[in-house]
Amino acid sequence: MIGRIKAIDKMSSVFPAHRVEGKAGAGLKPEHLYAILEQADAVGFFEVHAENYMGAGGPPHAALTRIRNDYPVSLHGICMSIGGPEPLDRDHLARFKALVERYEPALVSEHLAWSTHDNLFFNDLLPLPYTRQTLARVADHIDEVQEAIGRPILLENPSTYLQFEQSTMSETDFIGEIVRRTSCGLLLDVNNVFVSSTNQHTSPLAYLGDFPLEHVGEIHLAGHTTREDDEGDTLLIDSHDRPVADEVWKLYDIVIGQCGPIPTLIEWDSELPPWPVLKAEAEAAQKILDRHAANYLFGSRHAEHA
Amino acid sequence: MPNMREMPYAEAFAGTLFSPGRGKPEFLVGPNGKGAERRFEVYRNNVSVGLVNALASMFPATQRIVGEEFFRAMARRYVRDHPPRSRLLVEYGQDLATFIAGFKPLAGMPWLADVAKIERAWLDAYHAADAAPLVGEELAAIPENRLVDTILVAHPAARLVRSRHAAVTIFSVNRREGEVGAIETDIAEDALITRPHLDVAIRILPAGGAVFLETLFSGHPLGEAAAAALAECPTFDLGANIAGMIEAGALADIRQ
Amino acid sequence: MSTKSVITTAFVAGALASALSAGSAFVTATGAAAADQEKCYGVALKGQNDCAAGAHSCQGQSTMDFDPDSFKLVPAGTCLSMDMGKPSLKPMNG
């Protein structure tokens, strides 16, 4: 039940407590900043990658401070390496904690993945086998992060391209057990579900059916690219470089219809479009959120998590 | 003891991500008995392309000078030989200038390493801690009899890059749109990079200026810095250099 | 430092007095990194961490990149205009 991040209500708040509930947002890109600042309520919220604000000062912090004054912000960590076998990096955790304290984000999330090993950084979200052993370690790492920042995080499901012979559990069972052990919430990346299911030759609806949807506190949508695997069959790449695919919108509509309005982010990290294109994607998500919101005004879901 | 079937996944991945010759770890498979070579290539590709892209974005003038194809090939080699140790991409490429200086295909451009050094320093200044720059009135308030022994603290964003070549000019014209034109490359240019507020600025120092600031920035008193500059350049103009460093926002504090 | 003796209080005080009224000896490199777009917040943020997977699957490493003798490329950017001809002007002090 703690899976949902509660609104910030601290005496020491520096920023306004904007509400993120039921809103659609976009990833904040410096290239879009001026276009965003020219508009009021450009989108419902902005998400930033924590690592890009771990420098000491300068324009990045000035920009994020300005944005945070006007919008709810979601802090999305990329490099905590929660899924790696090594202990979490204390310095990195301290930097992450400092950002949570400084910007009072409405949402805080990280990945079920790893990116560092033996003092090297791989700049990618690398996969892990799903076993009892990795489960225990991931749970420990999430406990450590949540302990450090004093609030639950949302854990994001990965996009996968292959399987580990070692795995003894399904991804959804693994994630469900993580939630049970750590009381973390979940960031459901619907594009990742579609990409992984296509790549693994399974059904995205079956995946969603097994996913602990009641713990989802944020949704990600993004575009993907089509490539070929060894046998010439479709292999989807989680490229974040184009609009959200129709199939992913359909899945998203189903999820929102089932769960009610959940803060939803459009991710676009590469081949950036002009701001109006990204904004239009967020508006498309907002329409779906609003269409289903009416059904949930008096629903149990809102009462339960208010 | 860790279960050997489970522990080495990260080790096995890590050992092959920068080494295409090695093939994928054996325990990675495709669904329903499918192959996984191309599936694994997705990760190897992400790491390589991601890091090369990061370098290209951090060293745009360097890339423009050598051309994109050359830069990316060189960057791939740099990535292999100097994989990142920090998980903050913005800290990557600290020794790219050194790599360029020793990269034989670039022997004909002895100034390129200094251009890369300026690009890296520009980025360091961009992300440096914020601090109010020292203003002239604060210097004027120092009692005259203490001036020689006054220690001036460098602004957190201030960086010096010394070059025996026209590195600042080459950097500047390649960071903006338009024609580059012919440049006399063997005129020495020392760069002062500052970011007193939010904009990074770069200035060319007069003779003696770099020694003066280097000496100040390493914590030596004003008198010593002036002496070091005069020793290198007898025509060193202390007043004009003080005016320059104040205008540039190169200082943050006074320690008397 | 033996040269220290030449630096007197009067010398530094005089220099400081002139500094507060006179101009800077430093030459600003205009256009370098202060394009209008970068004012205030620095639009061209470099070296961003992101969670996109590269779509350029043919752009990655090739085994050839790792053969030390295979680097046959020559620089082919603006270097050409910088290296050719007699030096003309320094197009910067503006």
Short mmCIF file of C-alpha atoms in Angstrom, two decimals, chain A:
data_model
loop_
_atom_site.label_atom_id
_atom_site.label_comp_id
_atom_site.label_asym_id
_atom_site.label_seq_id
_atom_site.Cartn_x
_atom_site.Cartn_y
_atom_site.Cartn_z
CA MET A 1 0.00 0.00 0.00
CA ILE A 2 3.00 2.26 0.39
CA GLY A 3 3.71 1.77 -3.26
CA ARG A 4 2.30 5.14 -4.16
CA ILE A 5 4.44 8.19 -3.56
CA LYS A 6 2.67 10.59 -1.27
CA ALA A 7 2.49 14.29 -1.91
CA ILE A 8 5.31 16.20 -0.32
CA ASP A 9 4.16 17.99 2.78
CA LYS A 10 7.19 19.32 4.54
CA MET A 11 7.51 22.42 6.65
CA SER A 12 10.82 23.14 4.99
CA SER A 13 9.54 23.10 1.41
CA VAL A 14 11.22 25.61 -0.85
CA PHE A 15 9.05 24.96 -3.89
CA PRO A 16 5.29 24.96 -4.40
CA ALA A 17 3.74 21.51 -3.90
CA HIS A 18 2.38 21.00 -7.42
CA ARG A 19 0.24 17.91 -7.80
CA VAL A 20 1.23 15.30 -10.36
CA GLU A 21 -1.85 13.08 -9.99
CA GLY A 22 -3.62 12.30 -13.25
CA LYS A 23 -1.20 14.36 -15.33
CA ALA A 24 0.80 13.67 -18.46
CA GLY A 25 4.32 15.05 -18.71
CA ALA A 26 7.42 15.09 -20.86
CA GLY A 27 11.12 14.54 -20.40
CA LEU A 28 12.89 17.88 -19.91
CA LYS A 29 15.44 18.54 -22.63
CA PRO A 30 17.63 21.66 -22.52
CA GLU A 31 16.97 22.12 -26.24
CA HIS A 32 13.28 22.71 -25.44
CA LEU A 33 13.75 24.97 -22.46
CA TYR A 34 13.02 28.31 -24.09
CA ALA A 35 9.95 27.02 -25.90
CA ILE A 36 8.70 25.62 -22.58
CA LEU A 37 9.33 28.84 -20.66
CA GLU A 38 7.27 30.79 -23.18
CA GLN A 39 4.16 28.79 -22.28
CA ALA A 40 2.09 28.51 -19.16
CA ASP A 41 1.24 24.93 -18.22
CA ALA A 42 3.19 23.53 -21.14
CA VAL A 43 2.55 19.98 -19.87
CA GLY A 44 1.47 18.40 -16.58
CA PHE A 45 4.96 17.70 -15.26
CA PHE A 46 8.58 17.30 -16.29
CA GLU A 47 10.90 14.40 -15.70
CA VAL A 48 14.68 14.77 -15.50
CA HIS A 49 17.47 12.25 -15.44
CA ALA A 50 19.08 12.60 -12.05
CA GLU A 51 22.64 12.18 -13.36
CA ASN A 52 22.33 15.27 -15.55
CA TYR A 53 21.87 17.41 -12.44
CA MET A 54 24.70 15.98 -10.39
CA GLY A 55 27.16 18.70 -11.41
CA ALA A 56 28.01 21.32 -8.79
CA GLY A 57 26.18 24.28 -10.34
CA GLY A 58 25.69 26.28 -13.49
CA PRO A 59 22.87 26.48 -16.04
CA PRO A 60 21.44 22.96 -15.44
CA HIS A 61 20.52 23.77 -11.85
CA ALA A 62 19.30 27.25 -12.75
CA ALA A 63 17.00 25.72 -15.37
CA LEU A 64 15.69 22.94 -13.14
CA THR A 65 15.02 25.41 -10.31
CA ARG A 66 12.99 27.53 -12.68
CA ILE A 67 11.03 24.53 -13.97
CA ARG A 68 10.45 23.14 -10.50
CA ASN A 69 8.91 26.45 -9.43
CA ASP A 70 6.21 26.08 -12.06
CA TYR A 71 5.74 22.32 -12.42
CA PRO A 72 5.86 19.04 -10.55
CA VAL A 73 9.15 17.31 -11.28
CA SER A 74 9.86 13.61 -11.53
CA LEU A 75 13.42 12.57 -10.67
CA HIS A 76 14.42 9.56 -12.76
CA GLY A 77 17.71 7.86 -11.86
CA ILE A 78 19.56 5.94 -14.54
CA CYS A 79 22.87 4.83 -13.06
CA MET A 80 22.21 3.56 -9.54
CA SER A 81 22.98 0.03 -10.80
CA ILE A 82 20.36 -1.49 -8.53
CA GLY A 83 20.47 -4.73 -10.53
CA GLY A 84 24.23 -5.19 -10.30
CA PRO A 85 26.05 -7.65 -8.05
CA GLU A 86 28.24 -4.95 -6.52
CA PRO A 87 27.26 -2.82 -3.52
CA LEU A 88 25.64 0.50 -4.36
CA ASP A 89 28.07 3.37 -4.79
CA ARG A 90 27.85 5.51 -1.64
CA ASP A 91 28.85 8.71 -3.39
CA HIS A 92 26.27 8.24 -6.09
CA LEU A 93 23.58 7.49 -3.53
CA ALA A 94 24.55 10.64 -1.63
CA ARG A 95 24.29 12.72 -4.81
CA PHE A 96 20.87 11.21 -5.53
CA LYS A 97 19.68 11.93 -2.00
CA ALA A 98 20.91 15.53 -2.32
CA LEU A 99 18.80 15.99 -5.46
CA VAL A 100 15.70 14.55 -3.78
CA GLU A 101 16.17 16.99 -0.92
CA ARG A 102 16.95 19.96 -3.14
CA TYR A 103 14.16 19.63 -5.69
CA GLU A 104 11.38 17.91 -3.69
CA PRO A 105 10.33 15.77 -6.66
CA ALA A 106 6.74 14.54 -6.88
CA LEU A 107 8.01 11.20 -8.21
CA VAL A 108 11.32 9.37 -7.74
CA SER A 109 12.26 6.36 -9.82
CA GLU A 110 15.10 4.05 -10.85
CA HIS A 111 15.62 1.03 -13.12
CA LEU A 112 15.66 -2.71 -12.71
CA ALA A 113 19.04 -2.83 -14.45
CA TRP A 114 22.74 -2.31 -13.88
CA SER A 115 25.37 -0.16 -15.57
CA THR A 116 28.59 -0.30 -13.57
CA HIS A 117 30.95 -3.12 -12.76
CA ASP A 118 34.49 -3.30 -11.48
CA ASN A 119 34.89 0.48 -11.58
CA LEU A 120 33.75 0.82 -15.20
CA PHE A 121 30.60 2.58 -16.37
CA PHE A 122 28.74 1.10 -19.34
CA ASN A 123 26.26 3.83 -20.15
CA ASP A 124 23.41 1.43 -20.81
CA LEU A 125 20.62 -0.27 -18.88
CA LEU A 126 22.02 -3.80 -18.74
CA PRO A 127 19.86 -6.82 -17.88
CA LEU A 128 20.10 -9.31 -15.04
CA PRO A 129 18.98 -12.91 -14.52
CA TYR A 130 15.89 -13.42 -12.39
CA THR A 131 16.87 -15.75 -9.56
CA ARG A 132 16.43 -16.01 -5.78
CA GLN A 133 19.90 -14.59 -5.42
CA THR A 134 19.47 -11.54 -7.65
CA LEU A 135 16.07 -10.98 -6.05
CA ALA A 136 17.62 -10.76 -2.59
CA ARG A 137 20.31 -8.38 -3.81
CA VAL A 138 17.95 -6.09 -5.72
CA ALA A 139 15.67 -5.97 -2.68
CA ASP A 140 18.63 -5.02 -0.47
CA HIS A 141 19.65 -2.29 -2.89
CA ILE A 142 16.15 -0.84 -3.04
CA ASP A 143 15.93 -0.90 0.76
CA GLU A 144 19.20 0.99 0.88
CA VAL A 145 18.04 3.66 -1.59
CA GLN A 146 14.69 4.12 0.15
CA GLU A 147 16.40 4.28 3.52
CA ALA A 148 18.80 6.93 2.23
CA ILE A 149 16.21 9.21 0.64
CA GLY A 150 13.52 8.59 3.24
CA ARG A 151 10.76 7.72 0.77
CA PRO A 152 9.77 4.88 -1.55
CA ILE A 153 11.00 4.76 -5.12
CA LEU A 154 9.26 3.56 -8.25
CA LEU A 155 11.13 0.71 -9.98
CA GLU A 156 10.94 0.57 -13.78
CA ASN A 157 10.53 -2.65 -15.77
CA PRO A 158 13.28 -3.02 -18.41
CA SER A 159 13.11 -3.54 -22.15
CA THR A 160 14.80 -6.87 -22.84
CA TYR A 161 16.41 -8.39 -25.91
CA LEU A 162 17.48 -11.84 -24.71
CA GLN A 163 17.15 -14.32 -21.87
CA PHE A 164 19.47 -15.68 -19.19
CA GLU A 165 19.81 -19.45 -18.89
CA GLN A 166 20.19 -18.89 -15.14
CA SER A 167 16.74 -17.31 -14.68
CA THR A 168 14.36 -19.28 -12.51
CA MET A 169 11.53 -16.73 -12.27
CA SER A 170 9.50 -14.68 -14.72
CA GLU A 171 10.11 -10.93 -14.80
CA THR A 172 6.63 -10.20 -13.45
CA ASP A 173 7.06 -12.67 -10.55
CA PHE A 174 10.43 -11.12 -9.81
CA ILE A 175 9.00 -7.60 -9.78
CA GLY A 176 5.99 -8.68 -7.70
CA GLU A 177 8.27 -10.20 -5.10
CA ILE A 178 10.46 -7.06 -5.06
CA VAL A 179 7.38 -4.96 -4.29
CA ARG A 180 6.36 -7.36 -1.51
CA ARG A 181 9.80 -7.28 0.09
CA THR A 182 10.62 -3.57 -0.25
CA SER A 183 7.24 -1.82 -0.44
CA CYS A 184 8.59 0.13 -3.39
CA GLY A 185 6.22 1.33 -6.08
CA LEU A 186 6.49 0.64 -9.79
CA LEU A 187 7.09 2.66 -12.89
CA LEU A 188 5.37 0.77 -15.67
CA ASP A 189 7.03 1.44 -19.02
CA VAL A 190 4.35 0.34 -21.48
CA ASN A 191 6.71 0.68 -24.43
CA ASN A 192 9.18 -1.60 -22.63
CA VAL A 193 6.39 -4.14 -22.13
CA PHE A 194 5.65 -4.07 -25.84
CA VAL A 195 9.32 -4.17 -26.87
CA SER A 196 10.17 -7.01 -24.47
CA SER A 197 7.08 -9.07 -25.30
CA THR A 198 7.75 -8.76 -29.02
CA ASN A 199 11.40 -9.66 -28.55
CA GLN A 200 10.58 -12.57 -26.23
CA HIS A 201 7.70 -13.84 -28.41
CA THR A 202 5.20 -13.49 -25.59
CA SER A 203 1.98 -11.52 -25.18
CA PRO A 204 2.07 -7.99 -23.79
CA LEU A 205 -1.44 -8.43 -22.38
CA ALA A 206 -0.33 -11.57 -20.57
CA TYR A 207 2.60 -9.60 -19.15
CA LEU A 208 0.27 -6.83 -17.96
CA GLY A 209 -2.08 -9.45 -16.52
CA ASP A 210 0.76 -10.79 -14.38
CA PHE A 211 2.14 -7.35 -13.49
CA PRO A 212 1.26 -5.93 -10.04
CA LEU A 213 -0.61 -2.99 -11.58
CA GLU A 214 -2.00 -1.82 -8.25
CA HIS A 215 1.49 -0.62 -7.29
CA VAL A 216 2.12 1.45 -10.40
CA GLY A 217 2.77 5.10 -9.53
CA GLU A 218 3.95 6.32 -12.94
CA ILE A 219 3.83 5.22 -16.56
CA HIS A 220 6.41 5.74 -19.30
CA LEU A 221 5.61 5.85 -23.01
CA ALA A 222 8.22 6.12 -25.77
CA GLY A 223 8.93 5.25 -29.36
CA HIS A 224 10.90 2.22 -30.50
CA THR A 225 12.79 1.12 -33.62
CA THR A 226 12.40 -2.08 -35.61
CA ARG A 227 15.44 -4.24 -36.37
CA GLU A 228 16.07 -7.92 -37.09
CA ASP A 229 17.36 -10.70 -34.86
CA ASP A 230 19.75 -13.52 -35.85
CA GLU A 231 16.98 -15.32 -37.76
CA GLY A 232 15.69 -12.21 -39.52
CA ASP A 233 12.65 -11.88 -37.24
CA THR A 234 11.55 -8.57 -35.75
CA LEU A 235 13.69 -7.25 -32.92
CA LEU A 236 12.46 -4.02 -31.35
CA ILE A 237 14.90 -1.50 -29.91
CA ASP A 238 13.87 0.85 -27.10
CA SER A 239 15.24 3.88 -28.93
CA HIS A 240 13.19 6.83 -27.58
CA ASP A 241 13.71 8.59 -30.89
CA ARG A 242 10.21 8.83 -32.38
CA PRO A 243 6.50 9.04 -31.52
CA VAL A 244 4.81 6.38 -29.41
CA ALA A 245 3.65 3.46 -31.56
CA ASP A 246 -0.07 2.78 -32.09
CA GLU A 247 0.15 -0.65 -30.41
CA VAL A 248 1.66 1.00 -27.34
CA TRP A 249 -1.11 3.62 -27.20
CA LYS A 250 -3.65 0.78 -27.29
CA LEU A 251 -1.97 -1.03 -24.42
CA TYR A 252 -1.77 2.24 -22.50
CA ASP A 253 -5.49 2.86 -22.98
CA ILE A 254 -6.20 -0.60 -21.57
CA VAL A 255 -3.94 0.00 -18.56
CA ILE A 256 -5.51 3.38 -17.75
CA GLY A 257 -8.99 1.95 -18.27
CA GLN A 258 -8.13 -0.73 -15.75
CA CYS A 259 -6.14 1.33 -13.23
CA GLY A 260 -7.44 4.86 -13.54
CA PRO A 261 -5.36 7.94 -14.29
CA ILE A 262 -1.68 7.45 -13.41
CA PRO A 263 0.95 10.15 -14.04
CA THR A 264 2.30 9.42 -17.51
CA LEU A 265 5.54 10.52 -19.10
CA ILE A 266 6.51 10.73 -22.76
CA GLU A 267 10.21 9.90 -23.13
CA TRP A 268 12.09 11.23 -26.14
CA ASP A 269 15.86 11.17 -25.76
CA SER A 270 17.34 10.96 -29.24
CA GLU A 271 16.53 12.61 -32.60
CA LEU A 272 14.70 15.26 -30.60
CA PRO A 273 11.69 16.85 -32.32
CA PRO A 274 10.68 20.50 -31.90
CA TRP A 275 8.91 21.08 -28.59
CA PRO A 276 5.35 21.20 -30.06
CA VAL A 277 5.74 17.61 -31.32
CA LEU A 278 6.71 16.29 -27.91
CA LYS A 279 4.02 18.40 -26.26
CA ALA A 280 1.42 16.94 -28.63
CA GLU A 281 2.44 13.43 -27.53
CA ALA A 282 1.92 14.43 -23.91
CA GLU A 283 -1.46 15.94 -24.80
CA ALA A 284 -2.48 12.67 -26.45
CA ALA A 285 -1.67 10.86 -23.21
CA GLN A 286 -3.54 13.52 -21.23
CA LYS A 287 -6.65 12.93 -23.33
CA ILE A 288 -6.63 9.25 -22.48
CA LEU A 289 -6.07 10.04 -18.81
CA ASP A 290 -8.95 12.53 -18.80
CA ARG A 291 -11.28 10.20 -20.67
CA HIS A 292 -10.87 7.51 -18.04
CA ALA A 293 -10.65 9.90 -15.08
CA ALA A 294 -14.42 10.42 -15.03
CA ASN A 295 -14.94 6.76 -14.25
CA TYR A 296 -12.62 6.97 -11.29
CA LEU A 297 -13.87 10.09 -9.54
CA PHE A 298 -15.72 7.99 -7.04
CA GLY A 299 -13.78 4.80 -7.58
CA SER A 300 -12.17 2.81 -4.83
CA ARG A 301 -8.78 3.50 -6.27
CA HIS A 302 -8.87 7.20 -5.42
CA ALA A 303 -10.29 6.61 -1.97
CA GLU A 304 -7.62 4.05 -1.28
CA HIS A 305 -4.68 6.19 -2.27
CA ALA A 306 -5.83 9.69 -1.46
#
